[in-house]
Short mmCIF file of C-alpha atoms and ligand atoms in Angstrom, two decimals:
data_model
loop_
_atom_site.label_atom_id
_atom_site.label_comp_id
_atom_site.label_asym_id
_atom_site.label_seq_id
_atom_site.Cartn_x
_atom_site.Cartn_y
_atom_site.Cartn_z
CA UNK K 1 0.06 -0.14 0.12
CA UNK K 2 1.42 3.45 -0.87
CA UNK K 3 2.09 5.73 2.19
CA UNK K 4 -0.63 8.39 1.36
CA UNK K 5 -3.30 5.18 1.68
CA UNK K 6 -1.43 3.96 4.77
CA UNK K 7 -1.64 7.48 6.45
CA UNK K 8 -5.46 7.90 5.65
CA UNK K 9 -5.99 4.25 7.12
CA UNK K 10 -4.54 5.09 10.13
CA UNK K 11 -6.72 8.32 10.57
CA UNK K 12 -9.99 6.27 10.15
CA UNK K 13 -11.76 8.80 8.63
CA UNK K 14 -15.34 7.91 7.17
CA UNK K 15 -15.14 10.11 3.90
CA UNK K 16 -11.78 10.04 1.93
CA UNK K 17 -13.26 11.34 -1.23
CA UNK K 18 -13.96 14.79 -2.56
CA UNK K 19 -17.28 16.08 -1.83
CA UNK K 20 -17.48 14.39 1.51
CA UNK K 21 -20.55 12.66 2.85
CA UNK K 22 -22.61 15.41 1.89
CA UNK K 23 -22.09 15.19 -1.80
CA UNK K 24 -22.26 11.34 -1.44
CA UNK K 25 -25.89 11.50 0.03
CA UNK K 26 -27.01 14.03 -2.52
CA UNK K 27 -25.71 12.10 -5.24
CA UNK K 28 -27.19 8.66 -3.80
CA UNK K 29 -30.59 10.22 -3.29
CA UNK K 30 -31.12 10.58 -6.96
CA UNK K 31 -30.33 6.82 -7.81
CA UNK K 32 -32.91 4.39 -7.85
CA UNK K 33 -31.99 1.53 -5.50
CA UNK K 34 -34.86 -1.42 -4.88
CA UNK K 35 -35.05 -2.49 -1.09
CA UNK K 36 -33.71 -5.95 -2.10
CA UNK K 37 -31.20 -4.51 -4.57
CA UNK K 38 -27.54 -5.47 -4.07
CA UNK K 39 -25.07 -2.49 -3.85
CA UNK K 40 -21.21 -3.22 -3.98
CA UNK K 41 -19.09 -0.29 -2.19
CA UNK K 42 -15.75 -1.00 -3.93
CA UNK K 43 -12.52 0.39 -2.10
CA UNK K 44 -15.05 1.23 0.66
CA UNK K 45 -12.56 2.41 3.40
CA UNK K 46 -14.12 2.57 6.48
CA UNK K 47 -17.41 1.81 5.28
CA UNK K 48 -19.10 5.00 6.06
CA UNK K 49 -21.26 5.30 3.07
CA UNK K 50 -22.05 1.61 2.95
CA UNK K 51 -23.43 1.71 6.34
CA UNK K 52 -25.57 4.66 5.46
CA UNK K 53 -26.76 2.91 2.40
CA UNK K 54 -27.45 -0.29 4.44
CA UNK K 55 -29.42 1.79 7.18
CA UNK K 56 -31.43 4.10 4.77
CA UNK K 57 -32.05 2.19 1.51
CA UNK K 58 -32.78 -1.29 2.91
CA UNK K 59 -30.65 -3.00 0.22
CA UNK K 60 -27.87 -5.57 0.70
CA UNK K 61 -24.75 -3.76 0.99
CA UNK K 62 -21.39 -5.28 0.69
CA UNK K 63 -18.14 -3.32 0.94
CA UNK K 64 -14.80 -4.29 -0.37
CA UNK K 65 -11.56 -2.92 0.38
CA UNK K 66 -7.85 -4.38 -0.04
CA UNK K 67 -6.72 -2.91 3.32
CA UNK K 68 -7.46 -5.53 6.06
CA UNK K 69 -7.29 -2.61 8.53
CA UNK K 70 -9.91 -0.53 6.64
CA UNK K 71 -12.24 -3.55 6.47
CA UNK K 72 -11.71 -4.12 10.43
CA UNK K 73 -12.53 -0.59 10.95
CA UNK K 74 -15.60 -0.83 8.61
CA UNK K 75 -16.79 -3.86 10.56
CA UNK K 76 -16.26 -1.71 13.94
CA UNK K 77 -18.48 0.89 12.51
CA UNK K 78 -21.10 -1.57 11.32
CA UNK K 79 -21.45 -2.92 14.89
CA UNK K 80 -21.46 0.56 16.58
CA UNK K 81 -24.07 1.98 13.80
CA UNK K 82 -26.14 -0.98 14.35
CA UNK K 83 -26.23 -1.45 10.59
CA UNK K 84 -26.38 -4.74 8.27
CA UNK K 85 -23.58 -4.13 5.32
CA UNK K 86 -21.09 -6.96 4.88
CA UNK K 87 -17.38 -6.06 4.63
CA UNK K 88 -14.65 -8.12 2.63
CA UNK K 89 -11.13 -7.89 2.02
CA UNK K 90 -10.51 -8.09 -1.66
CA UNK K 91 -8.87 -6.55 -4.83
CA UNK K 92 -10.90 -4.26 -6.91
CA UNK K 93 -8.91 -5.60 -9.87
CA UNK K 94 -9.97 -8.90 -9.30
CA UNK K 95 -13.14 -8.98 -7.29
CA UNK K 96 -14.60 -11.94 -5.39
CA UNK K 97 -18.22 -11.48 -6.86
CA UNK K 98 -19.57 -13.58 -9.60
CA UNK K 99 -20.56 -12.08 -12.94
CA UNK K 100 -23.89 -9.85 -13.24
CA UNK K 101 -24.74 -9.83 -9.43
CA UNK K 102 -24.87 -6.32 -8.53
CA UNK K 103 -27.52 -3.54 -9.21
CA UNK K 104 -25.31 -0.87 -8.17
CA UNK K 105 -21.38 -0.47 -7.95
CA UNK K 106 -20.51 2.58 -6.00
CA UNK K 107 -16.71 3.81 -6.06
CA UNK K 108 -15.69 6.80 -4.10
CA UNK K 109 -12.20 7.68 -4.71
CA UNK K 110 -10.55 4.46 -6.07
CA UNK K 111 -10.07 4.61 -9.85
CA UNK K 112 -7.53 7.41 -9.24
CA UNK K 113 -5.01 4.94 -7.37
CA UNK K 114 -5.55 1.85 -9.76
CA UNK K 115 -5.33 0.89 -13.47
CA UNK K 116 -8.63 2.78 -13.97
CA UNK K 117 -9.83 0.88 -17.13
CA UNK K 118 -9.18 -2.42 -15.57
CA UNK K 119 -11.36 -1.55 -12.55
CA UNK K 120 -14.11 -0.34 -14.86
CA UNK K 121 -13.92 -3.64 -16.69
CA UNK K 122 -14.42 -5.68 -13.38
CA UNK K 123 -17.22 -3.42 -12.19
CA UNK K 124 -19.05 -3.88 -15.87
CA UNK K 125 -18.52 -7.83 -15.26
CA UNK K 126 -20.20 -7.91 -11.93
CA UNK K 127 -22.96 -5.55 -12.75
CA UNK K 128 -26.13 -6.66 -13.90
CA UNK K 129 -27.49 -5.79 -17.35
CA UNK K 130 -29.18 -2.26 -16.71
CA UNK K 131 -27.13 -1.87 -13.31
CA UNK K 132 -25.87 1.43 -12.64
CA UNK K 133 -22.03 2.73 -11.51
CA UNK K 134 -21.57 5.80 -9.28
CA UNK K 135 -18.27 7.11 -9.20
CA UNK K 136 -16.63 10.21 -7.26
CA UNK K 137 -13.14 10.90 -8.33
CA UNK K 138 -10.55 14.02 -7.97
CA UNK K 139 -9.78 15.09 -11.31
CA UNK K 140 -7.07 17.45 -12.84
CA UNK K 141 -8.29 20.64 -14.32
CA UNK K 142 -7.05 21.66 -17.66
CA UNK K 143 -5.10 24.65 -15.97
CA UNK K 144 -3.34 22.40 -13.56
CA UNK K 145 0.61 23.02 -14.16
CA UNK K 146 2.62 20.04 -15.24
CA UNK K 147 5.13 20.10 -12.44
CA UNK K 148 1.92 20.06 -10.05
CA UNK K 149 0.53 17.18 -11.57
CA UNK K 150 3.83 15.34 -11.26
CA UNK K 151 4.10 16.40 -7.50
CA UNK K 152 0.47 15.27 -6.80
CA UNK K 153 1.20 11.76 -8.41
CA UNK K 154 4.37 11.47 -6.36
CA UNK K 155 2.93 11.99 -3.15
CA UNK K 156 -0.32 10.29 -3.69
CA UNK K 157 1.49 7.38 -5.35
CA UNK K 158 -0.23 7.50 -8.52
CA UNK K 159 0.30 6.12 -11.88
CA UNK K 160 -1.83 8.62 -13.39
CA UNK K 161 -3.85 11.62 -12.38
CA UNK K 162 -6.59 11.82 -15.13
CA UNK K 163 -9.09 14.70 -16.16
CA UNK K 164 -12.79 14.26 -16.37
CA UNK K 165 -12.66 14.11 -20.02
CA UNK K 166 -9.97 11.47 -19.69
CA UNK K 167 -12.29 9.34 -17.30
CA UNK K 168 -15.46 9.76 -19.47
CA UNK K 169 -13.29 8.32 -22.46
CA UNK K 170 -12.49 5.22 -20.18
CA UNK K 171 -15.94 4.51 -19.28
CA UNK K 172 -17.23 4.79 -22.82
CA UNK K 173 -14.34 2.37 -24.01
CA UNK K 174 -15.43 -0.02 -21.46
CA UNK K 175 -18.89 0.08 -22.89
CA UNK K 176 -20.88 1.99 -20.23
CA UNK K 177 -23.71 4.26 -21.30
CA UNK K 178 -23.71 7.83 -19.83
CA UNK K 179 -26.40 8.88 -17.45
CA UNK K 180 -24.91 11.90 -16.03
CA UNK K 181 -21.47 13.41 -15.45
CA UNK K 182 -20.97 16.26 -13.15
CA UNK K 183 -18.12 18.57 -12.92
CA UNK K 184 -17.60 20.12 -9.46
CA UNK K 185 -14.94 22.54 -7.67
CA UNK K 186 -13.22 21.11 -4.56
CA UNK K 187 -15.24 21.83 -1.51
CA UNK K 188 -14.60 25.38 -0.09
CA UNK K 189 -15.17 26.43 3.61
CA UNK K 190 -18.91 26.62 3.66
CA UNK K 191 -18.88 22.81 2.35
CA UNK K 192 -16.52 21.97 5.15
CA UNK K 193 -19.25 23.26 7.40
CA UNK K 194 -21.63 21.23 5.72
CA UNK K 195 -19.89 18.14 6.36
CA UNK K 196 -20.00 19.15 10.18
CA UNK K 197 -23.54 18.27 10.07
CA UNK K 198 -22.57 14.40 9.47
CA UNK K 199 -20.16 14.14 12.52
CA UNK K 200 -18.40 10.75 12.39
CA UNK K 201 -19.43 9.23 15.61
CA UNK K 202 -18.29 5.69 14.64
CA UNK K 203 -14.99 6.31 13.43
CA UNK K 204 -12.07 4.17 14.68
CA UNK K 205 -8.72 5.85 15.24
CA UNK K 206 -5.51 3.70 15.37
CA UNK K 207 -4.09 4.14 18.59
CA UNK K 208 -0.69 3.62 17.89
CA UNK K 209 1.42 6.93 17.50
CA UNK K 210 1.44 7.65 13.58
CA UNK K 211 4.82 7.22 12.06
CA UNK K 212 6.32 10.51 11.20
CA UNK K 213 6.94 9.84 7.40
CA UNK K 214 3.07 9.12 7.21
CA UNK K 215 2.38 12.45 8.81
CA UNK K 216 5.07 14.22 6.46
CA UNK K 217 3.11 12.72 3.52
CA UNK K 218 -0.44 13.93 4.73
CA UNK K 219 1.25 17.15 5.28
CA UNK K 220 2.56 17.24 1.84
CA UNK K 221 -0.74 16.36 0.58
CA UNK K 222 -2.68 18.95 2.26
CA UNK K 223 -0.42 21.55 1.18
CA UNK K 224 -0.24 20.47 -2.36
CA UNK K 225 -4.32 20.29 -2.70
CA UNK K 226 -4.33 23.64 -0.89
CA UNK K 227 -1.76 25.30 -3.35
CA UNK K 228 -3.65 24.06 -6.44
CA UNK K 229 -6.98 24.10 -5.38
CA UNK K 230 -8.16 26.15 -8.43
CA UNK K 231 -6.74 23.80 -10.70
CA UNK K 232 -8.19 20.87 -9.26
CA UNK K 233 -11.91 19.48 -9.80
CA UNK K 234 -13.94 16.39 -8.97
CA UNK K 235 -16.41 14.41 -11.11
CA UNK K 236 -19.48 12.40 -10.44
CA UNK K 237 -19.78 9.78 -13.01
CA UNK K 238 -23.12 7.95 -13.20
CA UNK K 239 -22.97 5.31 -16.11
CA UNK K 240 -25.20 2.28 -16.98
CA UNK K 241 -24.39 -0.97 -18.27
CA UNK K 242 -26.42 -1.46 -21.29
C1 SAM D 1 -9.18 7.42 -0.65
S1 SAM D 1 -9.60 5.74 0.15
C2 SAM D 1 -11.63 5.83 -0.26
C3 SAM D 1 -12.25 5.21 0.78
C4 SAM D 1 -13.72 5.24 0.92
N1 SAM D 1 -14.30 4.86 -0.79
C5 SAM D 1 -14.08 6.65 1.20
O1 SAM D 1 -14.50 7.38 0.30
O2 SAM D 1 -14.09 7.45 2.43
C6 SAM D 1 -9.36 4.75 -1.31
C7 SAM D 1 -9.62 3.20 -0.65
O3 SAM D 1 -9.39 2.38 -1.73
C8 SAM D 1 -9.04 1.28 -1.20
N2 SAM D 1 -8.05 0.36 -1.99
C9 SAM D 1 -6.68 0.66 -2.96
N3 SAM D 1 -6.44 -0.10 -3.82
C10 SAM D 1 -7.53 -1.32 -3.99
C11 SAM D 1 -7.69 -2.19 -4.55
N4 SAM D 1 -6.83 -2.67 -5.28
N5 SAM D 1 -8.65 -2.99 -4.27
C12 SAM D 1 -9.72 -2.45 -3.47
N6 SAM D 1 -9.50 -1.45 -2.53
C13 SAM D 1 -8.30 -0.58 -2.82
C14 SAM D 1 -7.71 1.62 0.05
O4 SAM D 1 -7.53 0.63 0.98
C15 SAM D 1 -8.86 2.83 0.49
O5 SAM D 1 -9.43 2.15 1.62
#
């Protein structure tokens, strides 16, 4: 695991994607989910969205993450919150799910870390015909300076840092049909205040002192994002398996 992902795992935060929980809720409200539907949250982290979906939508929710620690935190959250999502350790590049099992695949900040097209092919495999993929990813704006793009790739351990247009091409290459794609600015102060409405009471923070190198990585990340925030965006991608 790269050191940025290791650092955020230690913190145990529930929403490690741009737009935060308030954005997830807004987007998911507009997605039709049957009460007996199957939702897969791929790269679920500490499972906050999975837990919320299990509680509010009555669907069968499965969270998958490659990190054992994230899955332990997600299970602890699920117990504390009294929700019924299931959490499994596994790789988004080779998911432990059979073909055409899911009504909804949810991804919140995962493609950015992986060979995105391969993950999308896996998502298409596990989705039923007519199933929907919902994905929220940080994207590089067209004005992002080349050296800043390189720095972000280095600090976050990314092999690519794609633009919204590059993601939409990948979705179309893989054979998804566009429902809606939305471009947003990174959250500002007002949005951060909105996030405070959703205080994370079920979060598990690792008790061990955080490794100083991980603290340094997190600080570098925060500074880089802050310095380049006017060139950064995030995309919400909603596509259908036709
Ligand atoms: C930025 S975090 C987002 C977590 C969560 N979706 C959220 O929004 O809070 C990315 C997550 O992807 C997971 N991840 C990274 N590579 C993965 C892979 N190959 N398969 C499954 N999960 C992976 C990490 O462990 C981490 O939990």
